[in-house]
Short mmCIF file of C-alpha atoms in Angstrom, two decimals:
data_model
loop_
_atom_site.label_atom_id
_atom_site.label_comp_id
_atom_site.label_asym_id
_atom_site.label_seq_id
_atom_site.Cartn_x
_atom_site.Cartn_y
_atom_site.Cartn_z
CA MET A 1 0.00 0.00 0.00
CA GLU A 2 1.44 3.33 -1.03
CA GLN A 3 1.66 5.58 2.01
CA THR A 4 3.34 8.68 0.74
CA ARG A 5 3.74 10.01 -2.75
CA ILE A 6 5.52 13.14 -3.79
CA LYS A 7 5.62 13.42 -7.53
CA LEU A 8 2.36 13.42 -9.42
CA GLU A 9 1.90 11.53 -12.67
CA GLU A 10 0.82 13.21 -15.86
CA ASN A 11 -2.85 12.31 -15.30
CA GLU A 12 -2.93 13.49 -11.67
CA MET A 13 -3.61 16.87 -10.02
CA TRP A 14 -3.45 18.17 -6.45
CA VAL A 15 -6.80 18.94 -4.84
CA ARG A 16 -5.18 22.30 -3.82
CA GLU A 17 -1.67 23.67 -3.60
CA ASN A 18 -0.06 24.65 -0.29
CA LEU A 19 -2.11 22.43 2.01
CA LEU A 20 0.48 19.71 2.53
CA LYS A 21 4.04 19.66 3.82
CA LEU A 22 5.48 16.81 1.78
CA PRO A 23 8.16 14.53 3.26
CA GLU A 24 11.68 15.44 2.18
CA THR A 25 13.41 12.35 3.56
CA PRO A 26 12.20 8.74 3.94
CA ASP A 27 11.89 9.28 7.72
CA GLU A 28 9.45 12.20 7.41
CA SER A 29 5.71 11.92 7.05
CA PRO A 30 3.34 14.29 5.25
CA ARG A 31 1.60 16.93 7.39
CA LEU A 32 -1.22 19.42 6.94
CA ILE A 33 -0.05 23.05 6.85
CA ALA A 34 -2.02 25.16 9.35
CA GLY A 35 -1.81 28.68 10.77
CA LYS A 36 -1.35 29.55 14.42
CA CYS A 37 -2.18 33.02 15.69
CA GLU A 38 0.80 34.62 17.42
CA SER A 39 -1.37 36.48 19.94
CA CYS A 40 -4.29 34.17 20.83
CA GLY A 41 -2.99 30.78 19.69
CA ASP A 42 -6.01 29.94 17.51
CA VAL A 43 -5.19 27.28 14.92
CA SER A 44 -6.72 27.54 11.42
CA PHE A 45 -6.79 25.11 8.52
CA PRO A 46 -6.46 26.07 5.74
CA GLN A 47 -4.20 28.79 7.10
CA LYS A 48 -5.87 32.20 7.39
CA GLU A 49 -4.26 35.52 6.53
CA ARG A 50 -5.84 37.19 9.60
CA CYS A 51 -6.91 35.56 12.86
CA GLY A 52 -10.64 34.77 12.92
CA VAL A 53 -10.72 35.14 16.72
CA CYS A 54 -8.65 38.23 17.55
CA SER A 55 -7.93 39.83 14.14
CA CYS A 56 -4.17 39.54 14.73
CA LYS A 57 -2.14 39.83 11.52
CA ASN A 58 0.69 37.60 12.64
CA ILE A 59 -0.19 34.04 11.75
CA ASN A 60 2.66 31.54 11.99
CA GLN A 61 2.78 28.47 9.82
CA ILE A 62 2.67 25.19 11.74
CA TYR A 63 2.27 21.54 10.80
CA LEU A 64 -0.63 19.65 12.39
CA SER A 65 0.09 16.29 14.03
CA ARG A 66 0.09 13.40 11.63
CA THR A 67 -2.58 11.72 13.73
CA ALA A 68 -6.09 12.95 14.49
CA LYS A 69 -9.27 11.59 16.06
CA ILE A 70 -12.58 11.00 14.30
CA TYR A 71 -15.09 13.43 15.85
CA SER A 72 -18.01 12.46 13.58
CA TYR A 73 -18.36 10.56 10.31
CA THR A 74 -20.74 9.40 7.62
CA ILE A 75 -20.77 6.72 4.97
CA VAL A 76 -21.59 8.45 1.70
CA HIS A 77 -23.63 6.21 -0.62
CA ARG A 78 -24.60 8.82 -3.15
CA SER A 79 -22.34 11.60 -4.30
CA VAL A 80 -21.45 14.02 -7.03
CA PRO A 81 -19.64 12.35 -9.95
CA GLY A 82 -16.07 11.07 -9.55
CA TYR A 83 -16.04 9.56 -6.05
CA GLN A 84 -15.66 5.89 -5.19
CA LEU A 85 -18.72 4.72 -3.26
CA PRO A 86 -19.37 4.02 -0.52
CA ASN A 87 -17.07 6.81 0.60
CA ILE A 88 -16.24 7.30 4.27
CA VAL A 89 -16.13 11.01 5.19
CA ALA A 90 -15.17 12.20 8.66
CA MET A 91 -14.77 15.36 10.68
CA LEU A 92 -11.41 15.22 12.47
CA LYS A 93 -9.96 16.83 15.58
CA PHE A 94 -6.29 17.49 16.20
CA LYS A 95 -4.50 17.87 19.52
CA GLU A 96 -3.27 21.33 18.47
CA ASP A 97 -6.72 22.97 18.88
CA ASP A 98 -9.99 21.35 20.03
CA SER A 99 -12.09 23.99 18.25
CA LEU A 100 -10.66 23.07 14.83
CA LEU A 101 -12.58 20.62 12.62
CA VAL A 102 -11.04 19.23 9.43
CA ILE A 103 -13.05 17.22 6.91
CA SER A 104 -11.41 14.26 5.19
CA GLN A 105 -12.02 10.93 3.55
CA ILE A 106 -11.07 7.87 5.60
CA LYS A 107 -9.31 5.21 3.54
CA ASN A 108 -8.28 1.59 4.00
CA ILE A 109 -11.03 0.56 6.41
CA ALA A 110 -14.38 -1.17 6.03
CA PRO A 111 -17.34 1.20 6.62
CA GLU A 112 -18.69 -0.93 9.49
CA ASP A 113 -15.38 -0.63 11.37
CA VAL A 114 -15.38 3.19 11.54
CA LYS A 115 -16.16 4.61 14.99
CA SER A 116 -16.28 8.06 16.56
CA GLY A 117 -13.14 8.61 18.63
CA MET A 118 -10.97 6.39 16.43
CA GLU A 119 -7.36 7.51 15.86
CA VAL A 120 -6.36 8.03 12.23
CA GLU A 121 -3.21 9.15 10.42
CA LEU A 122 -2.56 11.29 7.38
CA ILE A 123 -1.84 9.67 4.04
CA ILE A 124 -1.65 11.06 0.54
CA ASP A 125 -4.16 9.33 -1.70
CA LYS A 126 -6.51 9.68 -4.62
CA LEU A 127 -9.67 11.58 -3.61
CA SER A 128 -11.70 11.51 -6.81
CA ASP A 129 -11.68 11.66 -10.58
CA ASN A 130 -12.18 15.24 -11.74
CA PHE A 131 -15.02 14.94 -14.24
CA MET A 132 -14.05 18.19 -15.94
CA THR A 133 -10.36 17.47 -16.58
CA GLY A 134 -10.42 13.66 -16.44
CA LYS A 135 -7.48 13.78 -14.01
CA LYS A 136 -7.13 11.88 -10.76
CA VAL A 137 -7.41 14.30 -7.83
CA ILE A 138 -4.70 13.68 -5.22
CA GLY A 139 -4.73 15.10 -1.71
CA TYR A 140 -4.85 14.39 1.98
CA ALA A 141 -6.85 11.51 3.41
CA PHE A 142 -6.61 9.55 6.64
CA GLN A 143 -6.45 5.87 7.59
CA PRO A 144 -6.67 4.05 10.95
CA THR A 145 -3.46 3.91 12.99
CA ILE A 146 -4.35 0.48 14.36
CA GLY A 147 -2.63 -1.94 12.00
CA ASP A 148 -5.01 -4.88 12.13
CA ILE A 149 -8.03 -2.81 11.11
CA ILE A 150 -6.35 -1.46 7.98
CA ARG A 151 -7.44 -3.24 4.88
CA GLU A 152 -7.83 -2.62 1.18
CA ARG A 153 -11.39 -1.90 0.25
CA MET Q 1 -37.98 53.07 11.90
CA ARG Q 2 -41.47 52.59 10.48
CA ASN Q 3 -43.47 49.41 11.02
CA VAL Q 4 -43.63 47.22 7.92
CA TYR Q 5 -46.44 44.85 6.97
CA ILE Q 6 -47.02 42.02 4.50
CA PHE Q 7 -50.31 42.39 2.66
CA GLY Q 8 -49.97 40.39 -0.54
CA ALA Q 9 -48.85 36.81 -1.13
CA GLY Q 10 -48.64 34.40 -4.02
CA MET Q 11 -46.73 31.31 -5.03
CA THR Q 12 -46.60 28.66 -7.71
CA LYS Q 13 -47.17 25.05 -6.89
CA PHE Q 14 -43.71 23.64 -6.09
CA GLY Q 15 -42.53 20.78 -8.27
CA LEU Q 16 -40.44 19.83 -11.27
CA TYR Q 17 -41.23 22.17 -14.11
CA ASN Q 18 -38.53 21.84 -16.68
CA GLY Q 19 -40.11 19.24 -18.87
CA ILE Q 20 -39.65 16.50 -16.34
CA LYS Q 21 -43.08 16.17 -14.80
CA LEU Q 22 -45.14 19.33 -15.14
CA SER Q 23 -45.36 21.56 -18.17
CA GLU Q 24 -42.15 23.15 -19.27
CA LYS Q 25 -41.70 26.52 -17.59
CA SER Q 26 -38.78 28.89 -17.14
CA SER Q 27 -37.76 30.78 -14.02
CA HIS Q 28 -39.24 33.90 -15.64
CA GLU Q 29 -42.66 32.32 -16.08
CA LEU Q 30 -42.64 30.86 -12.56
CA GLY Q 31 -41.59 34.22 -11.12
CA LYS Q 32 -44.25 36.04 -13.12
CA GLU Q 33 -46.97 33.68 -11.91
CA ALA Q 34 -46.03 34.19 -8.24
CA CYS Q 35 -45.61 37.98 -8.56
CA LEU Q 36 -48.92 38.51 -10.34
CA LYS Q 37 -50.70 36.35 -7.76
CA ALA Q 38 -49.18 38.45 -4.96
CA ILE Q 39 -50.11 41.72 -6.68
CA ASP Q 40 -53.69 40.55 -7.26
CA TYR Q 41 -53.96 39.17 -3.71
CA ALA Q 42 -52.89 42.56 -2.34
CA GLY Q 43 -55.27 44.33 -4.69
CA ILE Q 44 -52.57 46.87 -5.49
CA ASN Q 45 -51.88 48.45 -8.83
CA HIS Q 46 -48.49 47.25 -10.08
CA ASN Q 47 -47.36 50.82 -10.77
CA GLU Q 48 -47.68 51.63 -7.05
CA ILE Q 49 -44.72 49.33 -6.30
CA GLU Q 50 -41.60 51.38 -5.59
CA GLY Q 51 -38.91 48.75 -5.09
CA ALA Q 52 -38.23 45.15 -6.12
CA PHE Q 53 -36.12 42.60 -4.26
CA CYS Q 54 -35.51 39.11 -5.64
CA GLY Q 55 -33.68 36.07 -4.27
CA THR Q 56 -32.36 33.43 -6.63
CA VAL Q 57 -29.36 31.12 -6.85
CA ALA Q 58 -29.18 29.50 -10.27
CA SER Q 59 -31.10 31.91 -12.50
CA GLN Q 60 -29.56 34.18 -15.13
CA PRO Q 61 -28.19 37.62 -14.18
CA THR Q 62 -30.85 40.30 -13.49
CA CYS Q 63 -33.52 37.65 -13.02
CA ALA Q 64 -35.78 40.07 -11.13
CA GLN Q 65 -35.85 42.53 -14.02
CA MET Q 66 -36.71 39.75 -16.49
CA VAL Q 67 -39.55 38.48 -14.29
CA LEU Q 68 -40.95 41.94 -13.59
CA SER Q 69 -40.86 42.97 -17.24
CA PHE Q 70 -43.61 40.36 -17.76
CA CYS Q 71 -45.59 42.02 -14.93
CA GLY Q 72 -45.36 45.55 -16.30
CA ILE Q 73 -43.00 46.66 -13.53
CA SER Q 74 -39.90 48.63 -14.56
CA GLY Q 75 -38.04 51.84 -13.89
CA ILE Q 76 -37.77 51.24 -10.12
CA PRO Q 77 -34.89 50.27 -7.82
CA THR Q 78 -34.47 46.51 -8.36
CA TYR Q 79 -32.06 44.10 -6.65
CA ASN Q 80 -31.12 40.43 -7.04
CA HIS Q 81 -29.84 38.66 -3.92
CA GLU Q 82 -27.82 35.46 -3.90
CA ASN Q 83 -27.32 33.94 -0.44
CA GLY Q 84 -27.71 30.26 -1.21
CA CYS Q 85 -30.92 28.80 0.16
CA ALA Q 86 -31.44 31.97 2.23
CA SER Q 87 -31.46 34.24 -0.84
CA SER Q 88 -35.06 35.47 -0.78
CA SER Q 89 -35.19 35.88 3.01
CA SER Q 90 -32.08 38.04 2.61
CA ALA Q 91 -33.89 39.97 -0.13
CA LEU Q 92 -36.80 40.45 2.28
CA LYS Q 93 -34.46 41.84 4.92
CA HIS Q 94 -33.19 44.41 2.40
CA ALA Q 95 -36.80 45.29 1.41
CA TRP Q 96 -37.93 45.48 5.05
CA GLU Q 97 -35.07 47.89 5.84
CA SER Q 98 -35.91 49.99 2.78
CA VAL Q 99 -39.55 50.43 3.80
CA ALA Q 100 -38.71 50.81 7.50
CA HIS Q 101 -36.21 53.58 6.77
CA GLY Q 102 -38.49 55.43 4.35
CA ILE Q 103 -36.59 54.66 1.16
CA CYS Q 104 -39.77 53.29 -0.38
CA ASP Q 105 -43.34 52.78 0.84
CA THR Q 106 -44.28 49.63 -1.06
CA ALA Q 107 -42.09 46.79 -2.33
CA ILE Q 108 -42.41 43.45 -4.05
CA VAL Q 109 -40.20 40.66 -2.69
CA PHE Q 110 -39.89 37.32 -4.40
CA GLY Q 111 -37.78 34.23 -4.77
CA VAL Q 112 -37.53 32.06 -7.84
CA GLU Q 113 -35.71 28.91 -8.88
CA CYS Q 114 -36.03 26.75 -11.96
CA TRP Q 115 -33.00 24.52 -11.85
CA SER Q 116 -34.07 20.87 -11.91
CA HIS Q 117 -32.76 20.58 -15.47
CA LEU Q 118 -29.28 21.52 -14.16
CA MET Q 119 -29.36 18.63 -11.74
CA LYS Q 120 -29.97 16.27 -14.63
CA THR Q 121 -26.93 17.56 -16.47
CA ASN Q 122 -24.42 17.53 -13.62
CA GLY Q 123 -25.46 14.08 -12.50
CA ALA Q 124 -26.37 14.88 -8.92
CA ALA Q 125 -30.08 14.28 -8.48
CA LEU Q 126 -30.61 15.48 -4.95
CA ALA Q 127 -30.99 19.11 -3.98
CA GLY Q 128 -28.54 18.89 -1.09
CA MET Q 129 -25.88 17.94 -3.56
CA ALA Q 130 -26.18 21.23 -5.39
CA SER Q 131 -22.53 21.67 -6.00
CA PRO Q 132 -20.08 23.88 -7.80
CA PRO Q 133 -17.68 22.34 -10.33
CA PRO Q 134 -14.47 20.86 -8.87
CA GLY Q 135 -11.96 23.45 -7.70
CA ASN Q 136 -14.44 25.90 -6.17
CA ASN Q 137 -14.92 24.52 -2.68
CA LEU Q 138 -12.21 22.62 -0.81
CA ASN Q 139 -14.61 20.76 1.47
CA GLN Q 140 -16.68 19.69 -1.51
CA ASP Q 141 -13.58 18.53 -3.36
CA VAL Q 142 -12.41 16.52 -0.35
CA ALA Q 143 -15.75 15.01 0.64
CA GLY Q 144 -17.81 14.72 -2.53
CA ALA Q 145 -21.50 15.11 -1.61
CA PHE Q 146 -20.94 17.86 0.87
CA GLY Q 147 -24.41 19.04 2.01
CA PRO Q 148 -25.92 15.70 3.01
CA ALA Q 149 -22.55 14.41 4.29
CA LEU Q 150 -22.19 17.42 6.56
CA LEU Q 151 -25.71 17.14 7.98
CA ALA Q 152 -25.18 13.41 8.47
CA MET Q 153 -22.08 14.21 10.54
CA VAL Q 154 -24.03 16.82 12.51
CA GLY Q 155 -26.61 14.11 13.19
CA ARG Q 156 -24.02 11.59 14.33
CA ALA Q 157 -22.41 14.20 16.62
CA HIS Q 158 -25.88 14.80 18.10
CA MET Q 159 -26.44 11.06 18.54
CA ASP Q 160 -23.02 10.60 20.16
CA LYS Q 161 -23.43 13.55 22.53
CA TYR Q 162 -27.11 13.36 23.46
CA GLY Q 163 -28.26 9.85 22.58
CA THR Q 164 -30.59 11.06 19.83
CA THR Q 165 -31.83 8.19 17.62
CA VAL Q 166 -32.29 7.65 13.89
CA GLU Q 167 -36.00 7.07 14.58
CA GLN Q 168 -36.28 10.56 16.09
CA PHE Q 169 -34.73 12.11 12.97
CA ALA Q 170 -37.02 10.01 10.76
CA LYS Q 171 -40.09 11.28 12.61
CA VAL Q 172 -39.40 14.77 11.21
CA SER Q 173 -39.93 13.40 7.70
CA VAL Q 174 -43.11 11.59 8.75
CA LYS Q 175 -44.55 14.78 10.32
CA ASN Q 176 -43.58 17.17 7.55
CA LYS Q 177 -44.58 14.93 4.65
CA ARG Q 178 -47.94 14.38 6.37
CA ASN Q 179 -48.37 18.16 6.65
CA ALA Q 180 -47.53 18.52 2.94
CA VAL Q 181 -50.52 16.30 2.09
CA MET Q 182 -52.68 19.19 3.37
CA ASN Q 183 -50.84 21.81 1.28
CA PRO Q 184 -52.03 22.14 -2.33
CA ASN Q 185 -48.80 23.96 -3.23
CA ALA Q 186 -46.54 21.15 -1.96
CA GLN Q 187 -44.40 19.02 -4.25
CA PHE Q 188 -45.08 15.78 -2.36
CA ARG Q 189 -48.60 15.02 -1.25
CA LYS Q 190 -48.12 11.51 0.05
CA SER Q 191 -47.60 10.61 3.70
CA VAL Q 192 -44.91 8.11 4.67
CA THR Q 193 -44.41 5.78 7.64
CA ILE Q 194 -41.35 5.75 9.85
CA GLU Q 195 -40.44 2.35 8.39
CA GLU Q 196 -40.63 3.73 4.86
CA VAL Q 197 -38.37 6.63 5.87
CA LEU Q 198 -35.78 4.41 7.55
CA ASN Q 199 -35.87 1.77 4.79
CA SER Q 200 -35.55 4.22 1.90
CA LYS Q 201 -32.23 4.31 0.07
CA MET Q 202 -29.27 5.31 2.25
CA ILE Q 203 -27.75 8.60 1.03
CA CYS Q 204 -25.26 9.56 3.76
CA ASP Q 205 -25.54 7.35 6.84
CA PRO Q 206 -27.76 7.95 8.90
CA LEU Q 207 -29.61 10.12 6.34
CA THR Q 208 -31.92 8.14 4.07
CA LYS Q 209 -33.48 9.48 0.87
CA LEU Q 210 -36.81 10.35 2.51
CA GLN Q 211 -34.90 12.52 5.00
CA CYS Q 212 -33.36 14.63 2.20
CA CYS Q 213 -35.16 17.46 0.43
CA PRO Q 214 -35.95 16.93 -3.25
CA ASN Q 215 -35.02 18.92 -6.35
CA THR Q 216 -37.71 21.53 -6.74
CA ASP Q 217 -38.64 24.38 -9.06
CA GLY Q 218 -40.98 27.16 -7.98
CA ALA Q 219 -41.48 30.77 -7.04
CA ALA Q 220 -43.01 32.72 -4.15
CA ALA Q 221 -43.76 36.43 -3.87
CA MET Q 222 -45.08 38.96 -1.37
CA ILE Q 223 -46.02 42.63 -1.24
CA ILE Q 224 -44.88 44.65 1.76
CA GLY Q 225 -45.48 48.24 2.75
CA THR Q 226 -46.12 50.77 5.47
CA GLY Q 227 -49.06 50.40 7.86
CA ASP Q 228 -51.12 53.06 6.07
CA ILE Q 229 -50.77 51.38 2.70
CA ALA Q 230 -51.20 47.84 4.02
CA ARG Q 231 -54.39 48.70 5.90
CA LYS Q 232 -55.81 50.31 2.75
CA HIS Q 233 -55.68 46.90 1.11
CA THR Q 234 -56.49 44.50 3.95
CA ALA Q 235 -57.96 44.51 7.43
CA LYS Q 236 -55.44 41.85 8.49
CA PRO Q 237 -51.91 42.86 7.51
CA VAL Q 238 -49.10 40.76 9.01
CA LYS Q 239 -46.41 42.77 10.76
CA ILE Q 240 -42.73 42.00 10.20
CA GLU Q 241 -41.47 42.27 13.77
CA VAL Q 242 -37.81 41.73 12.94
CA ILE Q 243 -35.42 40.05 10.52
CA THR Q 244 -31.87 39.16 11.53
CA GLN Q 245 -29.28 37.90 9.11
CA LEU Q 246 -25.77 36.67 9.90
CA SER Q 247 -22.83 34.94 8.32
CA SER Q 248 -21.73 31.99 10.44
CA PRO Q 249 -19.35 32.90 13.25
CA TYR Q 250 -15.76 31.65 13.04
CA LYS Q 251 -15.55 28.01 14.15
CA GLY Q 252 -19.24 27.98 15.14
CA LEU Q 253 -19.70 26.27 18.50
CA ALA Q 254 -15.91 25.83 18.82
CA GLY Q 255 -15.57 22.29 17.53
CA ASP Q 256 -19.03 21.10 18.62
CA LEU Q 257 -20.98 20.16 15.50
CA SER Q 258 -24.18 19.13 17.29
CA GLY Q 259 -25.68 22.62 16.89
CA PHE Q 260 -25.35 25.79 14.83
CA LYS Q 261 -24.13 28.95 16.54
CA CYS Q 262 -25.32 31.08 13.61
CA PHE Q 263 -28.94 30.13 14.32
CA VAL Q 264 -28.44 30.53 18.08
CA ASP Q 265 -27.02 34.03 17.60
CA ALA Q 266 -29.49 35.15 14.91
CA SER Q 267 -32.54 33.99 16.89
CA LYS Q 268 -31.27 35.54 20.14
CA GLN Q 269 -30.73 38.83 18.34
CA ALA Q 270 -34.23 38.62 16.86
CA TYR Q 271 -35.88 37.85 20.22
CA ASN Q 272 -33.99 40.69 21.89
CA LEU Q 273 -34.88 43.20 19.18
CA CYS Q 274 -38.64 42.60 19.22
CA GLY Q 275 -39.24 41.48 22.80
CA ILE Q 276 -40.76 38.19 21.67
CA GLY Q 277 -39.37 34.91 23.01
CA PRO Q 278 -39.54 31.30 21.83
CA GLU Q 279 -42.37 30.68 24.33
CA ASP Q 280 -44.51 33.21 22.43
CA LEU Q 281 -44.33 31.39 19.09
CA ASP Q 282 -47.44 29.64 17.73
CA VAL Q 283 -46.09 28.51 14.38
CA VAL Q 284 -42.57 28.03 13.03
CA GLU Q 285 -41.16 27.17 9.62
CA VAL Q 286 -37.64 25.70 9.82
CA HIS Q 287 -35.03 24.95 7.20
CA ASP Q 288 -35.54 21.16 7.20
CA ASP Q 289 -33.51 20.46 4.05
CA PHE Q 290 -32.41 17.36 5.94
CA SER Q 291 -34.45 15.88 8.81
CA ILE Q 292 -31.53 16.28 11.22
CA LEU Q 293 -31.51 20.04 10.78
CA GLU Q 294 -35.07 20.38 12.13
CA VAL Q 295 -34.18 18.53 15.35
CA VAL Q 296 -31.13 20.75 15.80
CA ALA Q 297 -33.25 23.83 14.96
CA TYR Q 298 -35.61 23.15 17.91
CA GLU Q 299 -32.59 23.64 20.17
CA ASP Q 300 -30.89 26.44 18.22
CA ILE Q 301 -33.94 28.72 18.27
CA GLY Q 302 -34.78 27.88 21.88
CA LEU Q 303 -37.95 25.79 21.51
CA CYS Q 304 -36.25 23.32 23.87
CA ASN Q 305 -32.97 22.96 25.72
CA ARG Q 306 -29.77 21.78 24.06
CA GLY Q 307 -29.86 18.00 23.60
CA GLU Q 308 -33.65 17.71 23.96
CA GLY Q 309 -34.52 17.98 20.25
CA GLY Q 310 -35.06 14.24 19.85
CA GLU Q 311 -37.42 14.16 22.81
CA PHE Q 312 -39.22 17.24 21.43
CA ILE Q 313 -40.24 15.41 18.23
CA ASP Q 314 -40.87 12.14 20.13
CA LYS Q 315 -43.42 13.80 22.40
CA GLY Q 316 -45.16 15.51 19.48
CA LEU Q 317 -44.29 18.95 20.85
CA SER Q 318 -43.58 20.28 17.33
CA ASP Q 319 -46.85 18.89 15.99
CA TYR Q 320 -50.50 19.98 16.08
CA GLY Q 321 -51.66 19.83 19.69
CA GLY Q 322 -48.06 20.20 20.95
CA LYS Q 323 -46.11 23.23 22.14
CA VAL Q 324 -45.63 24.93 18.75
CA VAL Q 325 -46.43 23.66 15.26
CA VAL Q 326 -43.23 23.36 13.21
CA SER Q 327 -43.30 23.22 9.39
CA PRO Q 328 -47.09 23.05 8.87
CA SER Q 329 -46.48 23.78 5.17
CA GLY Q 330 -44.70 20.44 4.86
CA GLY Q 331 -41.33 22.11 5.18
CA LEU Q 332 -38.56 21.69 2.65
CA LEU Q 333 -38.94 17.92 2.94
CA GLY Q 334 -42.59 17.87 1.91
CA LYS Q 335 -43.35 21.18 0.23
CA GLY Q 336 -40.08 21.09 -1.70
CA HIS Q 337 -36.98 23.29 -1.79
CA PRO Q 338 -36.55 25.61 -4.79
CA MET Q 339 -33.50 27.26 -3.23
CA GLY Q 340 -34.03 30.94 -4.03
CA ALA Q 341 -37.81 30.72 -3.44
CA THR Q 342 -37.66 28.92 -0.08
CA GLY Q 343 -37.10 31.92 2.20
CA VAL Q 344 -40.12 33.87 0.96
CA ALA Q 345 -42.25 30.70 0.75
CA GLN Q 346 -41.60 29.96 4.44
CA ILE Q 347 -42.79 33.44 5.41
CA LEU Q 348 -45.84 33.16 3.11
CA GLU Q 349 -46.89 30.09 5.11
CA LEU Q 350 -46.63 32.16 8.30
CA PHE Q 351 -48.62 34.97 6.62
CA TRP Q 352 -51.44 32.60 5.64
CA GLN Q 353 -51.35 30.84 9.04
CA LEU Q 354 -51.61 34.13 10.94
CA ARG Q 355 -54.51 35.21 8.74
CA GLY Q 356 -56.28 31.89 9.25
CA GLU Q 357 -56.26 30.93 5.57
CA CYS Q 358 -54.65 27.50 5.75
CA GLY Q 359 -57.68 25.23 5.64
CA GLU Q 360 -57.12 21.77 7.08
CA ARG Q 361 -53.50 22.51 8.05
CA GLN Q 362 -54.50 25.70 9.94
CA VAL Q 363 -52.75 26.19 13.30
CA LYS Q 364 -55.46 27.30 15.69
CA ASP Q 365 -55.25 30.93 16.93
CA ALA Q 366 -51.79 31.51 15.45
CA ARG Q 367 -50.65 35.05 16.32
CA VAL Q 368 -46.84 34.91 16.21
CA GLY Q 369 -44.62 33.03 13.77
CA LEU Q 370 -40.90 32.52 13.12
CA ALA Q 371 -39.03 31.44 9.99
CA HIS Q 372 -35.58 29.81 10.27
CA ASN Q 373 -33.68 29.84 6.97
CA GLY Q 374 -30.07 28.96 6.18
CA GLY Q 375 -28.03 28.97 2.99
CA GLY Q 376 -24.70 27.66 1.77
CA ILE Q 377 -21.72 26.71 3.91
CA GLY Q 378 -19.63 29.20 5.83
CA GLU Q 379 -17.22 29.24 8.75
CA GLY Q 380 -17.20 26.29 11.13
CA PHE Q 381 -19.16 24.14 8.67
CA GLU Q 382 -22.28 26.18 9.51
CA PRO Q 383 -24.70 27.76 6.99
CA GLY Q 384 -22.98 30.68 5.28
CA ALA Q 385 -26.14 32.80 5.50
CA THR Q 386 -28.64 32.57 8.32
CA THR Q 387 -31.92 34.47 8.42
CA ILE Q 388 -34.46 34.58 11.25
CA THR Q 389 -37.78 36.35 10.59
CA ILE Q 390 -40.48 36.96 13.21
CA VAL Q 391 -43.98 38.05 12.14
CA SER Q 392 -47.16 38.76 14.10
CA ILE Q 393 -50.80 39.74 13.62
#
């Protein structure tokens, strides 16, 4: 199972630029790029230009933990074109800031095994097929950290 | 500020108009039908109207002007509002402020949507999946079907935190679709059982198809004006007590997805501004685009305490004979959800309820009503536009 990928193929595109810190050495793992307000500490993803809490202009770039916890989730059975179904979608929480919610697909797990509170880790994976360009959309997704629950769907 | 009253109302039957089921109609023809009905209902001459305010999402630019040209209305200040599914309630807020502040004395406010043909072409046949092309919304691009997926996650957060059940969510569909049977303007006029709701096709677990609003075309219009003008045309004008409109606050309830801070804040502001509280409400129309949102709305607008929404529907407190009748029109689930028309259509139901014109779905002695309308997605995964309207008679 491919865990990290850095160079995109010809028929692939990033879901967005500047969301991911890609690993530079084999020991590193990919991370989400977030903003942390210098004065109040609020963490934003995607990174904001101004703090949404205190209007501070000084937002420092940080990398969120590779692991997060599933706060809530759904199994999507019907979607817009281009997504593999059923698709597990979750709202994640990170230890950096309890008020921050990040939405993501959960990969490599059977739908019936997903639970609220489950720990997951960041991977780079295919999110969808872009029906306008025909390209595979690559971006961040998460998978369970517990080894024996990980499986190919 | 001057008091502002509603004294004319008209709407099309909600349904699928673009050659799918009913006769082929355009947004202009639907808008014209609703506007002319409202003008005739008010008994006003169309050249007495001094301002026009339209809400629409997927129509062509300057939709209002196109619609009104068919009605003989031109040469007046005219505005088109886009605020997702809260577009026409936002237009009404603009119109209400204009009359209240003396900018005009009489205004027409309407919402129109004729978009079901678009859903056929982009492949997503469920209104909640109304979606921009890839590249326009990060959450959409990550999650796919974003609207229903988000509300499903709100529902699961509510279940995890408060023990709310899928049956309680399903009961919203049973109630609202039953109410729609009594509404001649509703898209669906067939009641469903809780088993049928729960056993219908799964869309985004735990949301089944019968808990998701349909694709709908339609239009709704009203005439508003000062007290002097309104009373010239009717003995029973309906007063707009207050309209509040907010974008969602940053991070909503700070990482708690089991409620919507935008609705909490907008309803609190509304109650404070007009001195009416949730205990005074007789009839409420909520934005039940997905069943889960109605349960959460009971709590957000203060009909019950946080976490008690499931119990509220279980005990029939949002039904006839309960504490306050919610979505007597059939709501978005039963009446249908033509996005730009929904906000005005909700308030038309309150108008007719307060005037006692609702026939078999009439809420007895209704004096005060509230409409809860949300559109799009904003900060904190909450509706990008939230509108709360309180009316009285």
